[in-house]
mmCIF file of C-alpha atoms and ligand atoms in Angstrom:
data_model
loop_
_atom_site.group_PDB
_atom_site.id
_atom_site.type_symbol
_atom_site.label_atom_id
_atom_site.label_comp_id
_atom_site.label_asym_id
_atom_site.label_seq_id
_atom_site.Cartn_x
_atom_site.Cartn_y
_atom_site.Cartn_z
ATOM 1 C CA MET A 1 1.019 -18.666 -6.426
ATOM 2 C CA LEU A 2 1.561 -17.980 -2.742
ATOM 3 C CA SER A 3 1.464 -20.468 0.096
ATOM 4 C CA LYS A 4 -1.927 -21.036 1.708
ATOM 5 C CA LYS A 5 -0.860 -19.258 4.913
ATOM 6 C CA VAL A 6 0.452 -16.188 3.090
ATOM 7 C CA TYR A 7 -2.638 -16.039 0.878
ATOM 8 C CA GLU A 8 -4.980 -16.246 3.866
ATOM 9 C CA VAL A 9 -3.291 -13.543 5.910
ATOM 10 C CA LEU A 10 -3.081 -11.144 2.928
ATOM 11 C CA ASN A 11 -6.691 -11.786 1.950
ATOM 12 C CA GLU A 12 -7.645 -10.944 5.536
ATOM 13 C CA GLN A 13 -5.548 -7.754 5.386
ATOM 14 C CA ILE A 14 -7.629 -6.541 2.414
ATOM 15 C CA ASN A 15 -10.628 -6.705 4.716
ATOM 16 C CA HIS A 16 -8.741 -4.835 7.456
ATOM 17 C CA GLU A 17 -7.910 -2.043 4.992
ATOM 18 C CA LEU A 18 -11.550 -1.849 3.870
ATOM 19 C CA GLU A 19 -12.537 -1.728 7.536
ATOM 20 C CA SER A 20 -10.136 1.236 7.856
ATOM 21 C CA GLU A 21 -11.962 2.945 4.997
ATOM 22 C CA TYR A 22 -15.226 2.445 6.930
ATOM 23 C CA VAL A 23 -13.700 3.860 10.128
ATOM 24 C CA TYR A 24 -12.510 7.009 8.347
ATOM 25 C CA LEU A 25 -15.819 7.462 6.524
ATOM 26 C CA GLN A 26 -17.606 7.284 9.875
ATOM 27 C CA LEU A 27 -15.191 9.835 11.352
ATOM 28 C CA ALA A 28 -15.819 12.057 8.305
ATOM 29 C CA ALA A 29 -19.567 11.741 8.887
ATOM 30 C CA TRP A 30 -19.265 12.720 12.559
ATOM 31 C CA SER A 31 -17.096 15.690 11.604
ATOM 32 C CA ALA A 32 -19.517 16.869 8.901
ATOM 33 C CA ALA A 33 -22.462 16.534 11.296
ATOM 34 C CA HIS A 34 -20.600 18.778 13.775
ATOM 35 C CA ASN A 35 -19.703 21.492 11.246
ATOM 36 C CA LEU A 36 -16.034 20.522 11.081
ATOM 37 C CA ALA A 37 -15.516 20.693 7.320
ATOM 38 C CA GLY A 38 -11.713 20.462 7.559
ATOM 39 C CA PHE A 39 -11.807 17.374 9.782
ATOM 40 C CA ALA A 40 -14.407 15.841 7.425
ATOM 41 C CA SER A 41 -12.244 16.538 4.387
ATOM 42 C CA TRP A 42 -9.136 15.057 6.039
ATOM 43 C CA MET A 43 -11.015 11.905 7.061
ATOM 44 C CA ALA A 44 -12.633 11.456 3.631
ATOM 45 C CA HIS A 45 -9.221 11.796 2.002
ATOM 46 C CA GLN A 46 -7.826 9.192 4.402
ATOM 47 C CA ALA A 47 -10.740 6.854 3.617
ATOM 48 C CA GLY A 48 -9.736 7.064 -0.062
ATOM 49 C CA GLU A 49 -6.147 6.144 0.812
ATOM 50 C CA GLU A 50 -7.363 3.104 2.746
ATOM 51 C CA ARG A 51 -9.255 1.919 -0.329
ATOM 52 C CA GLU A 52 -5.981 2.265 -2.285
ATOM 53 C CA HIS A 53 -4.195 0.155 0.354
ATOM 54 C CA ALA A 54 -6.846 -2.556 -0.014
ATOM 55 C CA MET A 55 -6.447 -2.455 -3.813
ATOM 56 C CA LYS A 56 -2.659 -2.765 -3.594
ATOM 57 C CA ILE A 57 -3.018 -6.121 -1.813
ATOM 58 C CA HIS A 58 -6.010 -7.066 -3.968
ATOM 59 C CA ASN A 59 -3.901 -6.587 -7.116
ATOM 60 C CA PHE A 60 -0.947 -8.419 -5.588
ATOM 61 C CA LEU A 61 -3.132 -11.476 -4.943
ATOM 62 C CA ILE A 62 -4.576 -11.355 -8.463
ATOM 63 C CA ASP A 63 -1.090 -10.988 -9.982
ATOM 64 C CA ASN A 64 -0.138 -14.120 -8.052
ATOM 65 C CA ASP A 65 -3.070 -16.050 -9.461
ATOM 66 C CA HIS A 66 -5.297 -16.030 -6.375
ATOM 67 C CA GLU A 67 -8.953 -15.203 -6.010
ATOM 68 C CA VAL A 68 -9.758 -12.484 -3.468
ATOM 69 C CA VAL A 69 -12.600 -13.389 -1.099
ATOM 70 C CA LEU A 70 -14.250 -10.459 0.666
ATOM 71 C CA THR A 71 -15.962 -10.866 4.016
ATOM 72 C CA GLY A 72 -18.398 -8.668 5.965
ATOM 73 C CA ILE A 73 -17.065 -5.397 7.340
ATOM 74 C CA PRO A 74 -18.201 -4.677 10.911
ATOM 75 C CA ALA A 75 -19.850 -1.331 11.648
ATOM 76 C CA PRO A 76 -17.292 1.024 13.247
ATOM 77 C CA LYS A 77 -17.639 1.291 17.051
ATOM 78 C CA LEU A 78 -16.136 4.692 17.776
ATOM 79 C CA ASN A 79 -18.053 6.631 20.460
ATOM 80 C CA ILE A 80 -16.829 10.091 19.400
ATOM 81 C CA LYS A 81 -17.758 12.962 21.717
ATOM 82 C CA SER A 82 -15.299 15.686 20.727
ATOM 83 C CA PRO A 83 -12.724 16.567 18.037
ATOM 84 C CA VAL A 84 -9.887 15.152 20.145
ATOM 85 C CA ASP A 85 -11.696 11.770 20.150
ATOM 86 C CA ILE A 86 -11.532 11.696 16.327
ATOM 87 C CA PHE A 87 -7.748 11.582 16.287
ATOM 88 C CA LYS A 88 -7.605 9.324 19.350
ATOM 89 C CA ALA A 89 -9.743 6.850 17.379
ATOM 90 C CA SER A 90 -7.565 7.287 14.284
ATOM 91 C CA LEU A 91 -4.319 6.647 16.189
ATOM 92 C CA LYS A 92 -5.758 3.628 18.017
ATOM 93 C CA HIS A 93 -6.992 2.170 14.746
ATOM 94 C CA GLU A 94 -3.660 2.723 12.968
ATOM 95 C CA GLN A 95 -1.806 1.038 15.831
ATOM 96 C CA LYS A 96 -4.052 -1.989 15.382
ATOM 97 C CA ILE A 97 -3.432 -1.994 11.614
ATOM 98 C CA SER A 98 0.343 -1.753 12.146
ATOM 99 C CA LYS A 99 0.114 -4.899 14.253
ATOM 100 C CA ASN A 100 -1.908 -6.634 11.503
ATOM 101 C CA ILE A 101 0.758 -5.707 8.927
ATOM 102 C CA HIS A 102 3.528 -6.976 11.209
ATOM 103 C CA ASP A 103 1.614 -10.246 11.615
ATOM 104 C CA CYS A 104 1.426 -10.559 7.803
ATOM 105 C CA TYR A 105 5.157 -9.928 7.584
ATOM 106 C CA ALA A 106 5.901 -12.573 10.217
ATOM 107 C CA VAL A 107 3.979 -15.129 8.134
ATOM 108 C CA ALA A 108 5.772 -14.044 4.928
ATOM 109 C CA LEU A 109 9.111 -14.488 6.721
ATOM 110 C CA ALA A 110 8.207 -17.888 8.163
ATOM 111 C CA GLU A 111 7.004 -19.047 4.748
ATOM 112 C CA LYS A 112 10.124 -17.626 3.015
ATOM 113 C CA CYS A 113 7.824 -15.671 0.690
ATOM 114 C CA TYR A 114 10.238 -13.027 -0.609
ATOM 115 C CA LYS A 115 7.814 -11.274 -2.950
ATOM 116 C CA SER A 116 5.262 -10.765 -0.165
ATOM 117 C CA GLN A 117 8.016 -9.428 2.091
ATOM 118 C CA VAL A 118 8.970 -6.842 -0.543
ATOM 119 C CA MET A 119 5.316 -5.864 -1.065
ATOM 120 C CA LEU A 120 4.809 -5.528 2.715
ATOM 121 C CA HIS A 121 7.849 -3.249 3.151
ATOM 122 C CA TRP A 122 5.769 -0.452 1.643
ATOM 123 C CA PHE A 123 3.004 -1.066 4.197
ATOM 124 C CA ILE A 124 5.436 -1.165 7.133
ATOM 125 C CA GLU A 125 6.788 2.265 6.153
ATOM 126 C CA GLU A 126 3.312 3.604 5.431
ATOM 127 C CA GLN A 127 2.121 2.603 8.912
ATOM 128 C CA VAL A 128 4.961 4.546 10.535
ATOM 129 C CA GLU A 129 3.740 7.602 8.614
ATOM 130 C CA GLU A 130 0.044 6.951 9.356
ATOM 131 C CA GLU A 131 0.679 6.684 13.103
ATOM 132 C CA ALA A 132 2.932 9.761 13.087
ATOM 133 C CA ASN A 133 0.329 11.852 11.205
ATOM 134 C CA ALA A 134 -2.482 10.942 13.597
ATOM 135 C CA LYS A 135 -0.222 11.437 16.625
ATOM 136 C CA SER A 136 0.975 14.916 15.586
ATOM 137 C CA ILE A 137 -2.581 16.227 15.133
ATOM 138 C CA LEU A 138 -3.731 14.507 18.351
ATOM 139 C CA ASP A 139 -0.850 16.161 20.240
ATOM 140 C CA LYS A 140 -1.979 19.595 19.029
ATOM 141 C CA LEU A 141 -5.598 18.915 19.982
ATOM 142 C CA GLU A 142 -4.596 17.666 23.419
ATOM 143 C CA VAL A 143 -2.471 20.734 24.117
ATOM 144 C CA LEU A 144 -5.242 23.061 22.926
ATOM 145 C CA LYS A 145 -7.957 21.117 24.866
ATOM 146 C CA ASP A 146 -10.824 21.273 22.344
ATOM 147 C CA SER A 147 -11.289 25.029 22.885
ATOM 148 C CA PRO A 148 -13.585 26.463 20.147
ATOM 149 C CA SER A 149 -10.966 28.867 18.748
ATOM 150 C CA SER A 150 -8.243 26.211 18.511
ATOM 151 C CA VAL A 151 -10.621 23.667 16.963
ATOM 152 C CA TYR A 152 -11.592 26.333 14.411
ATOM 153 C CA TRP A 153 -7.896 26.904 13.599
ATOM 154 C CA ILE A 154 -7.069 23.171 13.325
ATOM 155 C CA ASP A 155 -10.158 22.631 11.167
ATOM 156 C CA LYS A 156 -8.788 25.242 8.749
ATOM 157 C CA GLU A 157 -5.381 23.530 8.760
ATOM 158 C CA LEU A 158 -6.900 20.098 8.088
ATOM 159 C CA LYS A 159 -8.927 21.471 5.198
ATOM 160 C CA LYS A 160 -5.648 22.040 3.304
ATOM 161 C CA ARG A 161 -5.240 18.306 2.829
ATOM 162 C CA GLY A 162 -8.086 18.438 0.312
ATOM 163 C CA GLY A 163 -10.009 15.338 -0.593
ATOM 164 C CA GLU A 164 -13.634 14.708 -1.255
ATOM 165 C CA GLY A 165 -15.083 15.859 2.081
ATOM 166 C CA HIS A 166 -17.771 18.507 2.249
HETATM 167 FE FE1 LIG B 1 -4.114 1.307 5.442
HETATM 168 FE FE1 LIG B 2 -4.285 3.759 7.649
#
């Protein structure tokens, strides 16, 4: 089993990852409603990855003989007005999640929980990638200033990621 502090912070992180899934599903919905099929597909794919992140921690807790306790997931508050806002929201959210992961790691270090530290290494690396992905697309959108032709082109590019978006 894990220490109480490590258990609590990891159980909470499952909820943060599920909240991420909600955020990306909402961004997918906005995109679909605004005829941005590529953006919608990218966001739906990302939502699926967030569910996988939640399950990684979920399984880790079960393997360590703990019961996972889910809490309510707040409705996403996003206020999206344009395609550039989608990736601004994504980057901001990922920065928050990176901080959550670092907080988990700090607890694992303080509690000398080596197995949690090893498990969290994957998440620390993943967050670097998640922030970099969102930032690179946001940079393109900011340079191109939401012009219809550039949004059309980026939408086509994002569609290549696949996923279950429509
Ligand atoms: Fe995640
Ligand atoms: Fe993420």
